[in-house]
CSV table of N, CA and C in Angstrom, one decimal:
chain,number,residue,atom,x,y,z
A,1,ASP,N,-6.4,17.4,9.8
A,1,ASP,CA,-6.3,18.6,9.8
A,1,ASP,C,-7.3,19.2,8.8
A,2,HIS,N,-8.6,18.2,8.5
A,2,HIS,CA,-9.7,18.7,7.7
A,2,HIS,C,-9.1,19.5,6.4
A,3,HIS,N,-8.1,19.0,5.8
A,3,HIS,CA,-7.5,19.8,4.7
A,3,HIS,C,-6.9,18.5,3.6
A,4,VAL,N,-7.4,18.8,2.4
A,4,VAL,CA,-6.6,17.8,1.7
A,4,VAL,C,-6.1,18.3,0.4
A,5,ASN,N,-4.9,17.9,0.1
A,5,ASN,CA,-3.9,18.5,-1.1
A,5,ASN,C,-3.6,17.6,-2.0
A,6,TYR,N,-4.2,17.8,-3.3
A,6,TYR,CA,-4.2,16.7,-4.4
A,6,TYR,C,-3.1,16.8,-5.4
A,7,GLY,N,-2.0,17.9,-4.6
A,7,GLY,CA,-1.0,18.2,-5.6
A,7,GLY,C,-1.3,18.6,-7.3
A,8,SER,N,-0.6,18.7,-7.8
A,8,SER,CA,-1.0,19.3,-9.3
A,8,SER,C,-1.0,18.5,-10.2
A,9,SER,N,-1.3,17.0,-10.1
A,9,SER,CA,-1.6,16.3,-11.0
A,9,SER,C,-2.9,16.1,-11.6
A,10,GLY,N,-3.8,16.8,-11.2
A,10,GLY,CA,-5.4,17.1,-11.8
A,10,GLY,C,-6.1,15.9,-11.3
A,11,LEU,N,-6.0,15.3,-10.0
A,11,LEU,CA,-6.5,14.4,-9.6
A,11,LEU,C,-7.8,14.7,-8.9
A,12,GLN,N,-8.1,16.1,-8.5
A,12,GLN,CA,-9.1,16.7,-7.7
A,12,GLN,C,-10.3,16.3,-7.9
A,13,ASP,N,-10.6,16.1,-9.2
A,13,ASP,CA,-12.1,15.4,-9.2
A,13,ASP,C,-12.3,14.2,-9.6
A,14,ARG,N,-11.4,13.3,-9.4
A,14,ARG,CA,-11.4,11.8,-9.3
A,14,ARG,C,-11.2,11.3,-8.1
A,15,VAL,N,-10.7,11.6,-6.9
A,15,VAL,CA,-10.3,11.2,-5.8
A,15,VAL,C,-11.3,11.8,-4.9
A,16,ALA,N,-11.5,10.5,-3.9
A,16,ALA,CA,-12.7,10.8,-3.0
A,16,ALA,C,-12.3,9.6,-1.7
A,17,PHE,N,-12.5,10.2,-0.7
A,17,PHE,CA,-12.4,9.3,0.3
A,17,PHE,C,-13.5,8.1,0.4
A,18,VAL,N,-12.9,7.0,0.8
A,18,VAL,CA,-13.8,5.7,1.0
A,18,VAL,C,-15.1,5.9,2.0
A,19,GLN,N,-14.5,6.2,3.0
A,19,GLN,CA,-15.5,6.7,4.5
A,19,GLN,C,-16.1,8.2,4.1
A,20,THR,N,-17.2,8.6,4.4
A,20,THR,CA,-17.8,10.1,4.5
A,20,THR,C,-16.8,10.7,5.5
A,21,ASP,N,-16.8,10.1,6.6
A,21,ASP,CA,-15.6,11.1,7.7
A,21,ASP,C,-14.3,10.2,8.0
A,22,PRO,N,-13.3,10.6,7.1
A,22,PRO,CA,-12.1,9.9,7.3
A,22,PRO,C,-11.4,10.2,9.0
A,23,GLY,N,-12.4,11.0,9.8
A,23,GLY,CA,-11.9,11.3,11.0
A,23,GLY,C,-12.1,10.4,11.6
A,24,GLN,N,-12.8,9.2,11.5
A,24,GLN,CA,-13.4,8.1,12.1
A,24,GLN,C,-12.4,6.9,11.8
A,25,ARG,N,-10.8,7.0,11.7
A,25,ARG,CA,-9.9,6.2,11.6
A,25,ARG,C,-9.6,5.6,10.4
A,26,ASP,N,-10.4,5.9,9.1
A,26,ASP,CA,-10.2,5.3,8.0
A,26,ASP,C,-10.1,6.3,6.7
A,27,ALA,N,-8.9,6.7,6.7
A,27,ALA,CA,-8.3,7.5,5.5
A,27,ALA,C,-8.4,7.2,4.2
A,28,SER,N,-8.9,5.8,3.7
A,28,SER,CA,-8.7,5.2,2.4
A,28,SER,C,-9.3,5.9,1.6
A,29,ILE,N,-8.5,5.8,0.1
A,29,ILE,CA,-9.0,6.6,-0.9
A,29,ILE,C,-9.4,5.9,-2.1
A,30,ARG,N,-10.2,6.4,-2.7
A,30,ARG,CA,-11.0,5.7,-4.0
A,30,ARG,C,-10.0,6.8,-5.4
A,31,VAL,N,-9.3,6.2,-6.3
A,31,VAL,CA,-9.4,7.0,-7.7
A,31,VAL,C,-10.2,6.6,-8.7
A,32,ALA,N,-10.7,7.5,-9.3
A,32,ALA,CA,-11.9,7.2,-10.3
A,32,ALA,C,-11.0,7.5,-11.9
A,33,ASP,N,-11.5,6.3,-12.6
A,33,ASP,CA,-10.8,6.8,-14.1
A,33,ASP,C,-9.4,6.8,-14.3
A,34,LEU,N,-8.6,5.8,-13.5
A,34,LEU,CA,-7.2,5.7,-13.6
A,34,LEU,C,-6.5,5.8,-15.1
A,35,GLN,N,-5.7,6.7,-15.4
A,35,GLN,CA,-5.2,6.8,-16.7
A,35,GLN,C,-3.7,6.4,-16.4
A,36,GLU,N,-2.9,6.1,-17.7
A,36,GLU,CA,-1.4,5.6,-17.6
A,36,GLU,C,-0.6,6.9,-17.2
A,37,SER,N,-0.8,8.2,-17.1
A,37,SER,CA,-0.2,9.4,-16.7
A,37,SER,C,-0.3,9.5,-15.4
A,38,ASP,N,-1.1,8.4,-14.5
A,38,ASP,CA,-1.3,8.8,-13.2
A,38,ASP,C,-0.5,7.8,-12.4
A,39,THR,N,0.4,6.7,-13.3
A,39,THR,CA,1.7,6.4,-12.6
A,39,THR,C,2.6,6.8,-11.9
A,40,GLY,N,3.1,6.4,-10.8
A,40,GLY,CA,4.0,7.2,-9.9
A,40,GLY,C,3.9,7.0,-8.7
A,41,THR,N,4.4,7.5,-7.8
A,41,THR,CA,4.6,7.5,-6.5
A,41,THR,C,3.9,8.4,-5.6
A,42,TYR,N,2.9,7.9,-5.1
A,42,TYR,CA,2.1,9.0,-4.0
A,42,TYR,C,2.3,8.9,-2.5
A,43,GLN,N,2.4,10.1,-1.8
A,43,GLN,CA,2.6,10.0,-0.6
A,43,GLN,C,1.0,10.3,0.3
A,44,CYS,N,0.7,9.6,1.0
A,44,CYS,CA,-0.5,9.9,1.7
A,44,CYS,C,-0.2,10.3,3.4
A,45,ARG,N,-0.1,11.5,3.9
A,45,ARG,CA,-0.1,11.9,5.0
A,45,ARG,C,-1.1,12.4,5.8
A,46,VAL,N,-1.4,11.6,7.0
A,46,VAL,CA,-2.7,12.0,7.9
A,46,VAL,C,-2.1,12.2,9.1
A,47,LYS,N,-2.7,13.4,9.6
A,47,LYS,CA,-2.3,14.1,10.7
A,47,LYS,C,-3.7,13.9,11.7
A,48,LYS,N,-3.6,13.2,12.7
A,48,LYS,CA,-4.8,13.5,13.5
A,48,LYS,C,-3.9,14.1,15.1
A,49,ASN,N,-3.6,13.0,16.0
A,49,ASN,CA,-2.7,13.7,17.2
A,49,ASN,C,-1.2,13.6,16.7
A,50,THR,N,-0.8,12.4,16.1
A,50,THR,CA,0.6,12.6,15.4
A,50,THR,C,0.3,12.2,13.8
A,51,VAL,N,1.6,12.4,12.8
A,51,VAL,CA,1.5,12.6,12.0
A,51,VAL,C,1.8,11.0,11.3
A,52,ALA,N,1.2,10.5,10.5
A,52,ALA,CA,1.6,8.7,9.7
A,52,ALA,C,1.7,9.3,8.4
A,53,VAL,N,2.7,8.8,7.5
A,53,VAL,CA,3.4,9.1,6.5
A,53,VAL,C,3.2,7.8,5.9
A,54,HIS,N,2.8,7.5,4.5
A,54,HIS,CA,2.7,6.1,3.6
A,54,HIS,C,3.0,6.7,2.3
A,55,GLU,N,3.8,5.6,1.5
A,55,GLU,CA,4.2,6.1,0.5
A,55,GLU,C,3.8,4.6,-0.7
A,56,VAL,N,2.8,4.8,-1.5
A,56,VAL,CA,2.5,4.2,-2.6
A,56,VAL,C,2.7,4.4,-3.9
A,57,ILE,N,3.2,3.1,-4.4
A,57,ILE,CA,3.7,3.3,-6.0
A,57,ILE,C,2.7,2.8,-6.9
A,58,VAL,N,2.1,3.5,-7.8
A,58,VAL,CA,1.0,3.1,-8.6
A,58,VAL,C,1.6,2.8,-9.9
A,59,THR,N,1.3,1.6,-10.4
A,59,THR,CA,1.4,1.6,-11.9
A,59,THR,C,0.2,1.3,-12.9
A,60,VAL,N,-0.1,2.1,-13.8
A,60,VAL,CA,-1.3,1.9,-14.6
A,60,VAL,C,-1.0,1.4,-15.8
A,61,GLN,N,-1.1,0.3,-16.3
A,61,GLN,CA,-1.0,-0.1,-17.5
A,61,GLN,C,-2.2,0.1,-18.5
A,62,GLU,N,-2.1,0.0,-20.0
A,62,GLU,CA,-2.9,0.3,-20.9
A,62,GLU,C,-3.8,-0.8,-21.0
A,63,LYS,N,-5.1,-0.7,-21.0
A,63,LYS,CA,-6.2,-1.9,-20.9
A,63,LYS,C,-5.8,-2.6,-22.1
A,64,PRO,N,-5.8,-4.1,-21.9
A,64,PRO,CA,-5.9,-4.9,-23.4
A,64,PRO,C,-6.9,-4.5,-24.4
A,65,ALA,N,-6.3,-4.6,-25.9
A,65,ALA,CA,-7.2,-4.4,-26.7
A,65,ALA,C,-8.3,-5.8,-26.8
A,66,VAL,N,-9.7,-5.7,-27.5
A,66,VAL,CA,-10.7,-6.6,-27.7
A,66,VAL,C,-10.0,-7.7,-28.0
A,67,PRO,N,-9.9,-8.9,-27.2
A,67,PRO,CA,-9.2,-9.9,-27.4
A,67,PRO,C,-10.0,-10.6,-28.6
A,68,GLN,N,-9.1,-11.5,-29.6
A,68,GLN,CA,-9.5,-12.0,-31.0
A,68,GLN,C,-9.8,-13.7,-30.4
A,69,CYS,N,-10.9,-14.1,-30.5
A,69,CYS,CA,-11.6,-15.6,-30.0
A,69,CYS,C,-12.0,-16.4,-31.3
A,70,TRP,N,-11.3,-17.5,-31.0
A,70,TRP,CA,-11.8,-18.7,-32.1
A,70,TRP,C,-11.7,-20.2,-31.4
A,71,PHE,N,-12.2,-21.1,-31.8
A,71,PHE,CA,-12.3,-22.6,-31.3
A,71,PHE,C,-11.7,-23.3,-32.6
A,72,GLU,N,-11.2,-24.7,-31.7
A,72,GLU,CA,-10.7,-25.4,-32.7
A,72,GLU,C,-11.1,-27.0,-32.2
A,73,GLY,N,-11.8,-27.6,-33.1
A,73,GLY,CA,-12.4,-28.9,-32.8
A,73,GLY,C,-14.1,-28.6,-33.4
A,74,ALA,N,-14.2,-30.2,-33.5
A,74,ALA,CA,-15.7,-29.7,-34.1
A,74,ALA,C,-17.0,-29.7,-33.3
A,75,LEU,N,-17.9,-29.1,-33.9
A,75,LEU,CA,-18.8,-28.8,-32.5
A,75,LEU,C,-20.0,-29.8,-32.6
A,76,ILE,N,-19.6,-31.2,-32.1
A,76,ILE,CA,-20.4,-32.0,-31.8
A,76,ILE,C,-20.9,-32.5,-30.5
A,77,GLU,N,-22.1,-32.6,-30.4
A,77,GLU,CA,-22.3,-32.8,-28.8
A,77,GLU,C,-21.9,-34.0,-28.2
A,78,GLY,N,-21.4,-33.8,-27.1
A,78,GLY,CA,-20.3,-34.4,-26.4
A,78,GLY,C,-18.9,-34.6,-26.7
A,79,GLY,N,-18.6,-33.6,-27.8
A,79,GLY,CA,-17.1,-33.8,-28.4
A,79,GLY,C,-16.7,-32.5,-27.2
A,80,SER,N,-14.9,-32.7,-27.9
A,80,SER,CA,-14.5,-31.3,-27.0
A,80,SER,C,-14.0,-30.5,-28.0
A,81,VAL,N,-14.2,-29.3,-27.4
A,81,VAL,CA,-13.5,-27.9,-28.4
A,81,VAL,C,-12.3,-27.4,-27.4
A,82,LEU,N,-11.8,-26.5,-28.2
A,82,LEU,CA,-10.6,-26.1,-27.6
A,82,LEU,C,-11.0,-24.4,-27.8
A,83,LEU,N,-11.3,-23.4,-27.0
A,83,LEU,CA,-11.5,-21.8,-27.2
A,83,LEU,C,-10.0,-21.0,-27.0
A,84,ARG,N,-9.7,-20.6,-27.8
A,84,ARG,CA,-8.2,-19.9,-27.7
A,84,ARG,C,-8.7,-18.5,-27.9
A,85,CYS,N,-8.2,-17.6,-26.9
A,85,CYS,CA,-8.3,-16.0,-27.3
A,85,CYS,C,-7.1,-15.3,-27.0
A,86,PHE,N,-6.7,-14.2,-27.8
A,86,PHE,CA,-5.5,-13.7,-27.8
A,86,PHE,C,-5.6,-11.9,-28.1
A,87,SER,N,-5.0,-11.2,-27.1
A,87,SER,CA,-5.1,-9.7,-26.8
A,87,SER,C,-3.8,-9.2,-26.9
A,88,ARG,N,-3.7,-8.1,-27.7
A,88,ARG,CA,-2.3,-7.7,-27.6
A,88,ARG,C,-2.3,-6.8,-26.3
């Protein structure tokens, strides 16, 4: 019905249709700058001739911290080393 309802979650500036004209059978959306507070159940309701409803559960986790990396072994040509990384 050419109407988009973003609810009250503050998504209006971060949501856009993937296709320029969703009336051409693709109402996929893209959400920019996901945040942990965006975690929740979302409902997509599309009305053309009939109404199609689909619910999606979105879980946004905090991105990991910068990893700490180190190597084990001697840096000798042809030798073996082991690279280890850890992130909280």
